Amino acid sequence: MDVSQAKQEHLLALKVMRLTKPTLFTNMPVTCEDRDLPGDLFVRLMKDDPSTVKGAETLILGEMLTLPQNFGNIFLGETFSSYINVHNDSNQVVKDILVKADLQTSSQRLNLSASNSAVSELKPECCIDDVIHHEVKEIGTHILVCAVSYTTQTGEKLYFRKFFKFQVLKPLDVKTKFYNAETDEVFLEAQIQNITTSPMFMEKVSLEPSMMYNVTELNNVNNAENSSTFGRMSYLQPLDTRQYLYCLKPKPEFAEKAGVIKGVTVIGKLDIVWKTNLGERGRLQTSQLQRMAPGYGDVRLSLELIPDTVSLEEPFDITCKITNCSERTMDLVLEMCNTRSVHWCGVSGRQLGKLSPSASLSIPLKLLSSVQGLQSISGLRLTDTFLKRTYEYDDIAQVCVVCPYTSPES
Amino acid sequence: LLFVSGETLDAAVPSQTDPTEDSFREESIDLDAEAFVSPQDDSSHFESLIDKLNDQMMESVMISDSPNSEEEDVVPIDSLLEQNEEEEAKTPDGDTEERNEDVSTASAAEPEEASEALFKEENEEEKIVQVDDKRETVAPDDPKPEAPKTQDTALEMDTDTPPKDEAVPVCTIFSQGVQPKAQALIPDGFQPTLVKSPSFTIGNTETPNKLVPQVCQPSPSLSKFFTDSSTVNPASDFFDSFTTSTSFISISNPNAASPKTAAPPESPLLSAPTAAGTYFTPVATKPQVSPVEPMSQLQAVFPSGDDPFGSALITSELDKRYDAWLPSDDTRKVLISVATQQISPVQIDREQLAMPGLKFDNLQGDAVKDLMQRFLGDQAAMKRQVLSASSVEQNFLGLKRLISTKNWRAAVDLTGRLLTAHGQGYGKSGQPTNHTTDSLQLWFVRLSLLVKLNLFQNAELEFEPFGNLDHPNLYYEYYPTVYPGRRGSMVPFSMRVLHAELPQYLQKHQETLDRLHRIKSVCQKILSNLQEGLAEDGSMMNLTQDNRLASIQLWRSRLSRVMYSMANCLLMMKDYVLAVETYHSIIEYEPEQSVQLLSGMGRIFLQIGDIRTAEKYFQDVEKACQSKGETPNEDTSVLMNRAFVYLSQNNYADAHTCFSSVLKLDPKNPVASNNAAVCLLYLGRLKESLGQLESLVHKDPALYLHESVLFNLTTMYELESSRSTQKKQALLEATACREGDSFNVQCLKLV
């Protein structure tokens, strides 16, 4: 402390305090009964304590607000608020005071002061107050730069600055996964993890789809109240993860079978709003989520009709749909190869005729299974006679094969 | 040290030449940075995901607002650090990269300290710049386009390295700012030292020899305790209350009739014969007229033939009701064999007995006085007068006086003396001892006060010999000669609750819950016994209807007390779902507290951030108020809840209005006035806020000299000016003339 005496003194003092939300005071009830030694002393002490809840003194969560005790953590998407106070410590009037608060991030410098005009004079013991707010949009080191310039009574112009450094942390960890349905639908699973140290109330988690998709949220139970699948209390404890599910359907004009959705497409982005202590709010969006549309090659074979359960050794019907996804016309031949369990009925090597680009045709097929259980339908081969290219289709669907007879023993 | 006044301009002149130029350079860097900032682009920094598409692994998604994906690792937050202006300016460009690393490692190495300080300022460096023409040259100055902006920031961040040139005067304004760090561990700055009790040396003589068969005579030679301490009050003052055995009955001592002691109605112990129905009355002298049930209490139990007083022995219904407890099976067996004289207490294995003793001695100390000595000088400190353990009567009355004047440290000392006199002093843990109603009450008071003083470790140490509070020698049945006919637990119920609550303050919440569940199940069992027409302990004893109802009422209130503790513990564990559920279930037991409970649950939701659910609870509060015939606008709790909702919506202005309207209804509501002042601060009205709190504290210290208010006040002092210490000292003086030795001086933030 000795060094400070040699130091240049300023007439003005600058003080900065981060304004996180205040906290509710919790008290510590220690009670006794009337017949115990202290009699009603403990009860009286608790009743006289201004921080207890009157009438329910044993409730620890009181109503008294206390100011933040430390800087705390600040997370991306939250709002950084700070009180800036410039106080005239001297006994003379100071003139032309200009207070400037800037926030320096790794990429930019922002001016946060409410006003940029100078205060003409400041009497002793008076102060200039400013409360600044800034929604934090970058991770990493931030520096609050406060600059004060003023003129003394003798006309001397003085200037000083103070720097306050803080780190902005990442609040959430978001992981996504796409599931392609046999239809054109795409399911998006998003895992959102709270990586802060305090519980977090998820006020809103929604998927903003790109122009190609319509989205259905699958995070509600369809009952009268349409309540959340996460239960009544929708908060995430530190390190808790929650899974959100969305179903995306391409708009008709962008349907995959039309060949429009190909390769990498933008699905949309997640918009997340959370709140913590006494409504401290944060909001983040993910970057655009991208998905690779499943590749169908030149010819796509999909199933339009298939029973889920069939009887052993009894023929059943399926309907296949063959779409030409290439840019040229094809002349196709269909071959059917039996597998260990699947036996195709009908002629193999049949001509399907010419198929122009984006056109499709449906063909009914008949087959039977010689093995019980869940069986994979495989063995379809399409050959384009123009290019002499063969496309193989295995595991295109599964059926459950059951035995229709009751065995003689039973 | 704080700024005195800014008259020393010349001092800065020498250092003015270099730094001014440096600051230009720094300013130009800022310009440079701005010039290169491109508008945020969502996809620009997003790496291609093609390779990973359709991969079954989950993918990490980047959050678009962060421009530099490499820095996504969690970096410990740094407190607000004062930057070193000259330092950064002196740094040549070539150094920047390695310096940048310095910063990041430094911040990684001090994650703890970072979050502590409110606005700690390190390396505070102020520089005078002649503002005139030179500042205007800042803009046209060369912006150095070749310097990439990230490096520039690295320069700015470079704060932790000390200045290299000649010692620059450094002032740490808020060295106090670091102080809250200690708060978690040492709640009030006092660490009790294990000092050997002065009575330890003479202790051996007064403990009953373990081989002496008359174990049942408690504290036979206690008067020795006071032989060397020569206090005003004769030892018998205190010991009378312990003398419950017939052979030790003494006439109520003359001091008991002194005006001091006679006045308070809650001090009947020394005037035993008149205070019927209180537990500390010697059993044999009891007329057993309970004020509540004048007729029903006469009941002879244990009219055993060999006891000359047997026929006269009666246990009051009140005792039975309050002392009822269900021991564990093992303990029950021991107690039965003692009662049926199959076994003498002397034969019982020592392992099974509770043998407590003081674990430390002399907490004496007065933090307020110490602070006064330090900041206001010895003379001011001399004026501080608080009661000490020696300055009051050495008995329960003195103890109560210390407690009610909030001299809890002295009170703990006094309990220590009294327990020492009882043979359970320092170092006596593990030695055979006898318990009495009074000795256990003393332990209860002592341990409660330790908890109130936040001395949890000490409390835990001294609780340890009591185990689960289920040792046979903690039951009246263990002392058939001293307490003939009396049954049940000597351990007061409140002590069981305290014992259960203690571990949670030492971060052992699960232990607390386990213990509370055990108490809860006993309460429920006793209640079901009562409802089935049995006595509390399940025996077939006839209870009058009045007694039964009174007992049910008592045990229901005890059950609800345990549930409160559970809910509180769950809340501390942040298990909000269960906490809210438990608070909900208390409403059934305490319907008159429904408004407070519903409001409390609403506040829990606000704490989580779930404002919508909180509002639902607050609506229930309004309904509850309406059903009581009150209009919502006239109910303080409704207004208070509204204020909290506004607060959670960042609407401090309306929150302030609500708190103010509470004050119109209830001008002496300390919570509303404190909260209104807090709102003012968030509205940027520091001076007003300070003025209001300050005047409240000085006008009505009884209500406002509270930890939370003082903490707010001192925080605002620190924010307001450089002379906060003087103002805090004024608060210290105000505190000194009102508060006892248990005052938590930490909230004054003086050290």
mmCIF file of N, CA and C in Angstrom, chain A residues 308 371-376 398-401:
data_model
loop_
_atom_site.group_PDB
_atom_site.id
_atom_site.type_symbol
_atom_site.label_atom_id
_atom_site.label_comp_id
_atom_site.label_asym_id
_atom_site.label_seq_id
_atom_site.Cartn_x
_atom_site.Cartn_y
_atom_site.Cartn_z
ATOM 1 N N ASP A 308 -46.381 -56.144 -43.138
ATOM 2 C CA ASP A 308 -45.374 -56.261 -42.076
ATOM 3 C C ASP A 308 -45.224 -57.701 -41.618
ATOM 4 N N VAL A 371 -38.156 -69.220 -44.380
ATOM 5 C CA VAL A 371 -37.584 -69.224 -43.035
ATOM 6 C C VAL A 371 -38.420 -68.303 -42.157
ATOM 7 N N GLN A 372 -38.627 -68.749 -40.930
ATOM 8 C CA GLN A 372 -39.398 -67.926 -40.007
ATOM 9 C C GLN A 372 -38.549 -66.795 -39.449
ATOM 10 N N GLY A 373 -39.234 -65.838 -38.875
ATOM 11 C CA GLY A 373 -38.519 -64.743 -38.209
ATOM 12 C C GLY A 373 -38.483 -63.500 -39.059
ATOM 13 N N LEU A 374 -37.666 -62.549 -38.600
ATOM 14 C CA LEU A 374 -37.561 -61.283 -39.325
ATOM 15 C C LEU A 374 -36.639 -61.488 -40.509
ATOM 16 N N GLN A 375 -37.168 -61.297 -41.679
ATOM 17 C CA GLN A 375 -36.386 -61.587 -42.883
ATOM 18 C C GLN A 375 -36.179 -60.340 -43.715
ATOM 19 N N SER A 376 -34.969 -60.266 -44.252
ATOM 20 C CA SER A 376 -34.598 -59.125 -45.078
ATOM 21 C C SER A 376 -34.894 -59.445 -46.530
ATOM 22 N N GLN A 398 -37.818 -55.259 -44.435
ATOM 23 C CA GLN A 398 -37.870 -56.474 -43.622
ATOM 24 C C GLN A 398 -39.320 -56.854 -43.391
ATOM 25 N N VAL A 399 -39.556 -58.147 -43.356
ATOM 26 C CA VAL A 399 -40.896 -58.622 -43.003
ATOM 27 C C VAL A 399 -40.759 -59.660 -41.891
ATOM 28 N N CYS A 400 -41.828 -59.774 -41.153
ATOM 29 C CA CYS A 400 -41.846 -60.785 -40.104
ATOM 30 C C CYS A 400 -42.568 -62.014 -40.644
ATOM 31 N N VAL A 401 -41.849 -63.117 -40.610
ATOM 32 C CA VAL A 401 -42.422 -64.342 -41.159
ATOM 33 C C VAL A 401 -42.867 -65.228 -40.003
#
